[in-house]
PDB file of N, CA and C in Angstrom:
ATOM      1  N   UNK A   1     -19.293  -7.951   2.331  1.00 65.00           N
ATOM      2  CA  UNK A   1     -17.979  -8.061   1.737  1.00 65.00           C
ATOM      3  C   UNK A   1     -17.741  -9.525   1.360  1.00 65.00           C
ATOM      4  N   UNK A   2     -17.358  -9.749  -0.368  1.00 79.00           N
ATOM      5  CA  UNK A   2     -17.105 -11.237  -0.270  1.00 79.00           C
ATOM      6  C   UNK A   2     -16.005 -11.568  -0.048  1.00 79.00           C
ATOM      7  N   UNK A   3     -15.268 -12.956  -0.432  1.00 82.00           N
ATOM      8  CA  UNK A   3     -14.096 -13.539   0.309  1.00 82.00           C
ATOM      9  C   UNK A   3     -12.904 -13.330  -0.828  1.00 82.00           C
ATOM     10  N   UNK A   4     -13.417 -12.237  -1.971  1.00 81.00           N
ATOM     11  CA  UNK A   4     -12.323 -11.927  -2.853  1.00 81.00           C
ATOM     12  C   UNK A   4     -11.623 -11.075  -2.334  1.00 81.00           C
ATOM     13  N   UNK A   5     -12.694 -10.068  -1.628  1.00 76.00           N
ATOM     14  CA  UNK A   5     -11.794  -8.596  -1.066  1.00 76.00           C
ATOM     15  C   UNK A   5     -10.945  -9.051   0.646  1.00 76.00           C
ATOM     16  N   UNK A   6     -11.479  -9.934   0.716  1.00 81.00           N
ATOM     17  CA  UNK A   6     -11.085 -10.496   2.374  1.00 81.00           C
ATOM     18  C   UNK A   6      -9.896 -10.728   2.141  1.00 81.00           C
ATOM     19  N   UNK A   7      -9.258 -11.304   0.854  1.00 84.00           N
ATOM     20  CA  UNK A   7      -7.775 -12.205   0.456  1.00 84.00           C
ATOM     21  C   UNK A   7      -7.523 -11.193  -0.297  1.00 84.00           C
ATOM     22  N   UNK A   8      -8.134 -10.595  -0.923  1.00 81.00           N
ATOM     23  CA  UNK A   8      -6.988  -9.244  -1.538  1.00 81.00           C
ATOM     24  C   UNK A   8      -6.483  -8.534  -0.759  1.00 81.00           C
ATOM     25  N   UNK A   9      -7.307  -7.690   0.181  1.00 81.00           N
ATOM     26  CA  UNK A   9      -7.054  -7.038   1.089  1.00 81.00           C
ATOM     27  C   UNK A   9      -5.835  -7.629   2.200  1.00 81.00           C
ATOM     28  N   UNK A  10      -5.888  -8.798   2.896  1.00 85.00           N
ATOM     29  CA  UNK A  10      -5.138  -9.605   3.371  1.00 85.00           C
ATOM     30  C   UNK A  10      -3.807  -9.616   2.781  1.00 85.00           C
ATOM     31  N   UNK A  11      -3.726  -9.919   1.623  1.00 86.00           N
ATOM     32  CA  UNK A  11      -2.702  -9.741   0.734  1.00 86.00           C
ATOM     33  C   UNK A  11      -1.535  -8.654   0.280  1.00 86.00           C
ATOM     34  N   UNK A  12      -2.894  -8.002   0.203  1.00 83.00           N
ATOM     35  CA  UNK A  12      -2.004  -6.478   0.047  1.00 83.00           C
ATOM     36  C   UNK A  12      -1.060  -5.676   1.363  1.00 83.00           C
ATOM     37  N   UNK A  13      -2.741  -6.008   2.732  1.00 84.00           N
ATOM     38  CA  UNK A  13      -1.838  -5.942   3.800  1.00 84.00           C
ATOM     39  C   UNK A  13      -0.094  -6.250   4.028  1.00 84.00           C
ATOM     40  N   UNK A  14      -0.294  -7.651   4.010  1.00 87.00           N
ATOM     41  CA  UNK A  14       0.542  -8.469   4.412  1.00 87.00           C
ATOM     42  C   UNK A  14       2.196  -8.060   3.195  1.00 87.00           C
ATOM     43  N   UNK A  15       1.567  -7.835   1.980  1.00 86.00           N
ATOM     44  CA  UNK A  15       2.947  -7.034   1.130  1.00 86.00           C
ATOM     45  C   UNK A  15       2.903  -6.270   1.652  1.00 86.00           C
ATOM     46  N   UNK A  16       2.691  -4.938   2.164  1.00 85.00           N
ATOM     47  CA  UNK A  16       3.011  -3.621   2.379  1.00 85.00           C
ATOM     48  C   UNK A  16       3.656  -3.932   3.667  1.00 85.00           C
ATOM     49  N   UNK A  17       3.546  -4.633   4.397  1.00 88.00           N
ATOM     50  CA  UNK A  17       3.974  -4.745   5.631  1.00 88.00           C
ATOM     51  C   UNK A  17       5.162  -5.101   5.398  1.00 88.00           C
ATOM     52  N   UNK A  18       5.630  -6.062   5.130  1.00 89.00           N
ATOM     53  CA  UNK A  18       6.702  -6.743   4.532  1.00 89.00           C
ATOM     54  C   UNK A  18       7.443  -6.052   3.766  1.00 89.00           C
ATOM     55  N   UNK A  19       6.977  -5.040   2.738  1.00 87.00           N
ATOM     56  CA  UNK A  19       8.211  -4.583   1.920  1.00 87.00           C
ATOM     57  C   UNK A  19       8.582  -2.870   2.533  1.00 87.00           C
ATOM     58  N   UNK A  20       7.541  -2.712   3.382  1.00 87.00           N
ATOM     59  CA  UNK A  20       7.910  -1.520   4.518  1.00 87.00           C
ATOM     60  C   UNK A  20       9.175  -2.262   5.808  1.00 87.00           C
ATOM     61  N   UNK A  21       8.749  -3.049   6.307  1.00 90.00           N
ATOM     62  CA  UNK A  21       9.900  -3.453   6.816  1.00 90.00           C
ATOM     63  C   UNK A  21      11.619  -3.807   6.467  1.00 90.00           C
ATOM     64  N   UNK A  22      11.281  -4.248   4.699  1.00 90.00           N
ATOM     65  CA  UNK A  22      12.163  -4.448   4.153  1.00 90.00           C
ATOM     66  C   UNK A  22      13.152  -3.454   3.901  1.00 90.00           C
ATOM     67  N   UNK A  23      12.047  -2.107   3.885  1.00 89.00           N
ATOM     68  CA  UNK A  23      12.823  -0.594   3.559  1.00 89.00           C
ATOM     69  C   UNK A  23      13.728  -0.389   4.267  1.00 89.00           C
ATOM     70  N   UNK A  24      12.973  -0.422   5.516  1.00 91.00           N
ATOM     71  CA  UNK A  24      13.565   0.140   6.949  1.00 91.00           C
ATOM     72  C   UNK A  24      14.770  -0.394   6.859  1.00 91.00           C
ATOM     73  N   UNK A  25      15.202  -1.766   6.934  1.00 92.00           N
ATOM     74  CA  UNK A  25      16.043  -2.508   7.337  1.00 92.00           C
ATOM     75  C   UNK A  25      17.381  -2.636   6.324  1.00 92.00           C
ATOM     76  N   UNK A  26      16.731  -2.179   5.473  1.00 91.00           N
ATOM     77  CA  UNK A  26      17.963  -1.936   4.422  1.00 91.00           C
ATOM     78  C   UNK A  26      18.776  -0.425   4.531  1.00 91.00           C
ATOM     79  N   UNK A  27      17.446   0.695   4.965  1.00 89.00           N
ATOM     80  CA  UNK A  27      17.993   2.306   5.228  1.00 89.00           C
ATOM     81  C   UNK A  27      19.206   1.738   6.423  1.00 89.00           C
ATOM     82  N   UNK A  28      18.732   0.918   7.445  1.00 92.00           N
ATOM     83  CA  UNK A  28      19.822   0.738   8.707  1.00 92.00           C
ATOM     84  C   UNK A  28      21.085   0.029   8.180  1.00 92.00           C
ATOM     85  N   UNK A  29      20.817  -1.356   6.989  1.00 93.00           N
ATOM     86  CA  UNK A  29      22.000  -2.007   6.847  1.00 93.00           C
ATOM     87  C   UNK A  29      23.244  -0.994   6.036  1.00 93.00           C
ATOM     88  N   UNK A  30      22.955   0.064   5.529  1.00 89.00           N
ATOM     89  CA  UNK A  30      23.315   0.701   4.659  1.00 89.00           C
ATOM     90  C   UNK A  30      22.940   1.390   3.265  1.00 89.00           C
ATOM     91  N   UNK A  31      22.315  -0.148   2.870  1.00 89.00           N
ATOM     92  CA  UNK A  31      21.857   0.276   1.364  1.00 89.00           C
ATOM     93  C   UNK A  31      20.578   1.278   1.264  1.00 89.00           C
ATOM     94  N   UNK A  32      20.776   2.656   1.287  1.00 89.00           N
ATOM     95  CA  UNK A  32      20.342   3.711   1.524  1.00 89.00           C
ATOM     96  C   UNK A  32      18.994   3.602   0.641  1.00 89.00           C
ATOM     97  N   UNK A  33      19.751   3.616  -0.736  1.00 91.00           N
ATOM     98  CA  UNK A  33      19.251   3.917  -1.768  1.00 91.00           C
ATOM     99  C   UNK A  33      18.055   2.836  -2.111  1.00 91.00           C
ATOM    100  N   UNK A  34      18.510   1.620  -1.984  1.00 89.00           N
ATOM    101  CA  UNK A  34      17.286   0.476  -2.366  1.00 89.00           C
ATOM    102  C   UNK A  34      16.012   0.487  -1.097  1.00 89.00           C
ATOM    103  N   UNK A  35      16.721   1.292  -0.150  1.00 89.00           N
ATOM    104  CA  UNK A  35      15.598   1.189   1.178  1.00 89.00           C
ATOM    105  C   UNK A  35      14.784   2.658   1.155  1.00 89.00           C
ATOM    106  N   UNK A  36      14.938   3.503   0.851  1.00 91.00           N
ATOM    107  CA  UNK A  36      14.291   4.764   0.376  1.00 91.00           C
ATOM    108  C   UNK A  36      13.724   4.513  -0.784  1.00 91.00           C
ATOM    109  N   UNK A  37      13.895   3.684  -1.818  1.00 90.00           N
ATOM    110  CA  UNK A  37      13.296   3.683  -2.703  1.00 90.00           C
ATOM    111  C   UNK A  37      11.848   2.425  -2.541  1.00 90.00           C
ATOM    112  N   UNK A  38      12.300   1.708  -1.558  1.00 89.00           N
ATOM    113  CA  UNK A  38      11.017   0.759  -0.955  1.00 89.00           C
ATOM    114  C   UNK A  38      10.109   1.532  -0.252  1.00 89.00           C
ATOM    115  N   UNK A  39      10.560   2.339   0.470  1.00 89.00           N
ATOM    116  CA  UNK A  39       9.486   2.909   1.454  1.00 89.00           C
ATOM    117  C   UNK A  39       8.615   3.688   0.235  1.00 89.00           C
ATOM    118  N   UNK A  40       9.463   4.511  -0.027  1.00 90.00           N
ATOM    119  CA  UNK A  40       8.831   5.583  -1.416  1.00 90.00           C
ATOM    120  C   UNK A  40       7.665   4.579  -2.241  1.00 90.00           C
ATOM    121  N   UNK A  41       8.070   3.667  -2.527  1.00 87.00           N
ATOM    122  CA  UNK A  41       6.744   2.595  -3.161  1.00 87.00           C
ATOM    123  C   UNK A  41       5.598   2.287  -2.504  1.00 87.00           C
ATOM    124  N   UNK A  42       6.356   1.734  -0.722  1.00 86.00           N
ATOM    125  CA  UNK A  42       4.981   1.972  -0.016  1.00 86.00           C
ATOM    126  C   UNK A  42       4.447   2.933   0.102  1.00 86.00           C
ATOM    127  N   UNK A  43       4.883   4.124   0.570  1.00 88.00           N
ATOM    128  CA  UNK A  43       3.714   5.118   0.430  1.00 88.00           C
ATOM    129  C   UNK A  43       3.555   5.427  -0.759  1.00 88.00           C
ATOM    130  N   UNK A  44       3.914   5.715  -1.769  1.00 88.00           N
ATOM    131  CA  UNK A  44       2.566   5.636  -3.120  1.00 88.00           C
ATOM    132  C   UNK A  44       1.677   4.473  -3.533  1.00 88.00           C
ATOM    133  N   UNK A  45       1.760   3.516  -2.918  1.00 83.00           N
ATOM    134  CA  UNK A  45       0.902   2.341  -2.583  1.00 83.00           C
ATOM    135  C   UNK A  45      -0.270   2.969  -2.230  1.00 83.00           C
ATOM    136  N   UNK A  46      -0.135   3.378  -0.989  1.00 85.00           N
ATOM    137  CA  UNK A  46      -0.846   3.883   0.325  1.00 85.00           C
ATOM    138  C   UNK A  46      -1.689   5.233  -0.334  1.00 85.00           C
ATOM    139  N   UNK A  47      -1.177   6.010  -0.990  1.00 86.00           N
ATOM    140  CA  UNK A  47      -1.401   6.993  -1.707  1.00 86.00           C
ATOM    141  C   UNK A  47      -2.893   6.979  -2.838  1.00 86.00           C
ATOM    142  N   UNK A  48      -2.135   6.073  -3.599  1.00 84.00           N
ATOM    143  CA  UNK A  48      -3.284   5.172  -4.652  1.00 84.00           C
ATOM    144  C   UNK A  48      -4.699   4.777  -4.291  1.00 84.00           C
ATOM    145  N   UNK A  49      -4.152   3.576  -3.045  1.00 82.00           N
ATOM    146  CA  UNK A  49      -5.556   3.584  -2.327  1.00 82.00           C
ATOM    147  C   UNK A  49      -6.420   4.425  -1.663  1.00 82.00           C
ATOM    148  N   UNK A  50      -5.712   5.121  -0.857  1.00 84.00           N
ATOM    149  CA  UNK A  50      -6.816   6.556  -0.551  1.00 84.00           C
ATOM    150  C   UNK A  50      -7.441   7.435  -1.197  1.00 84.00           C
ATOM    151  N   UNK A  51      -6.556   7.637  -2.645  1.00 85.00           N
ATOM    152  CA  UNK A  51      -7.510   8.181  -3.748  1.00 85.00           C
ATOM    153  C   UNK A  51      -8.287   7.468  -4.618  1.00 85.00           C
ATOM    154  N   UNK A  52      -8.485   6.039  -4.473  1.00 80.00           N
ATOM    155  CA  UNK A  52      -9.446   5.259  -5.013  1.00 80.00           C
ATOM    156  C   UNK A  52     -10.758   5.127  -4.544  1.00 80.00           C
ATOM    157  N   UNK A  53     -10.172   5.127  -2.795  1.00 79.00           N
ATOM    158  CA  UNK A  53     -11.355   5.176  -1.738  1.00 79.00           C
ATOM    159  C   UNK A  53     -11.974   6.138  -1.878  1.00 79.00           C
ATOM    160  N   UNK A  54     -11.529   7.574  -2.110  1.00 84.00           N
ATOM    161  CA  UNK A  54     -11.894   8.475  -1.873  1.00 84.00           C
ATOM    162  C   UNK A  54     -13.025   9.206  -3.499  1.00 84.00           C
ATOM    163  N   UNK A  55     -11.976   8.628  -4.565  1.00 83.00           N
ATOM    164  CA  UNK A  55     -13.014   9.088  -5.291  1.00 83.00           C
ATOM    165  C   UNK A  55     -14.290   8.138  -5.644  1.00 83.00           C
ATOM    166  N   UNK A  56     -14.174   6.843  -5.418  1.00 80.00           N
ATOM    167  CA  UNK A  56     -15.350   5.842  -4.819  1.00 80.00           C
ATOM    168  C   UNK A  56     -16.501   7.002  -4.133  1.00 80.00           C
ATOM    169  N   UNK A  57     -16.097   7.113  -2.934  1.00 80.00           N
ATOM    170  CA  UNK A  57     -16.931   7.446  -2.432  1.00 80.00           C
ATOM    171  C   UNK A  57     -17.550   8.687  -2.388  1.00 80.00           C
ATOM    172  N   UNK A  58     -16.737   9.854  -3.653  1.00 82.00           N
ATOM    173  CA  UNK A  58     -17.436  10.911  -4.523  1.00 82.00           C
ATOM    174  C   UNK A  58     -18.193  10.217  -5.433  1.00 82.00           C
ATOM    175  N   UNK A  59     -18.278   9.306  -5.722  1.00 80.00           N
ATOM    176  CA  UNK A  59     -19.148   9.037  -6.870  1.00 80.00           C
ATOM    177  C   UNK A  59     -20.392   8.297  -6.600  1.00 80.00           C
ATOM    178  N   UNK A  60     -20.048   7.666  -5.368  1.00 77.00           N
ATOM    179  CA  UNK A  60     -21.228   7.325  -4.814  1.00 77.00           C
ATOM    180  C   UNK A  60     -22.309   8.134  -4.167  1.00 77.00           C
ATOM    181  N   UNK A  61     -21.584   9.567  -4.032  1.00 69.00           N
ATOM    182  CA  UNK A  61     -22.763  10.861  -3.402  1.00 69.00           C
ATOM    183  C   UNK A  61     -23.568  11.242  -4.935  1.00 69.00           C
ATOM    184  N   UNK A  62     -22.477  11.216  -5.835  1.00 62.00           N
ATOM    185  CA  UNK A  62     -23.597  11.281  -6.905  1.00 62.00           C
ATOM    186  C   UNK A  62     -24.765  10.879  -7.615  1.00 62.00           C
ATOM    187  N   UNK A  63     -24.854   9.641  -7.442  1.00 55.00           N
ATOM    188  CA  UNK A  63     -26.167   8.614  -8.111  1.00 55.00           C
ATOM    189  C   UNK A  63     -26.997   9.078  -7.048  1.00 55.00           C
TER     190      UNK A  63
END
């Protein structure tokens, strides 16, 4: 693994974490709507990548 995916990955981590927390904390302050609509982003975040991973690694059974 080189040190592009080390800092992307890192990166991406570190947003999702952050704008998942951000959700949360807004569903509690009130603002319902802007905090459901954060989480909703993270998981289709989360979503994206597992079907990237996943068809990656259909295509790699093929060759």
């Amino acid at each position: 693994m080189n040190w592009q995916t080390v800092v992307g990955e890192t990166l991406f981590a570190s947003m999702f974490l952050i704008f998942l927390v951000m959700g949360i904390v807004w569903i509690f302050t009130g603002d319902i709507i802007s905090g459901v609509l954060m989480v909703t982003m993270c998981i289709s975040e989360l979503l994206m990548i597992w079907g990237a991973i996943k068809r990656n690694k259909e295509n790699k059974g093929d060759n």
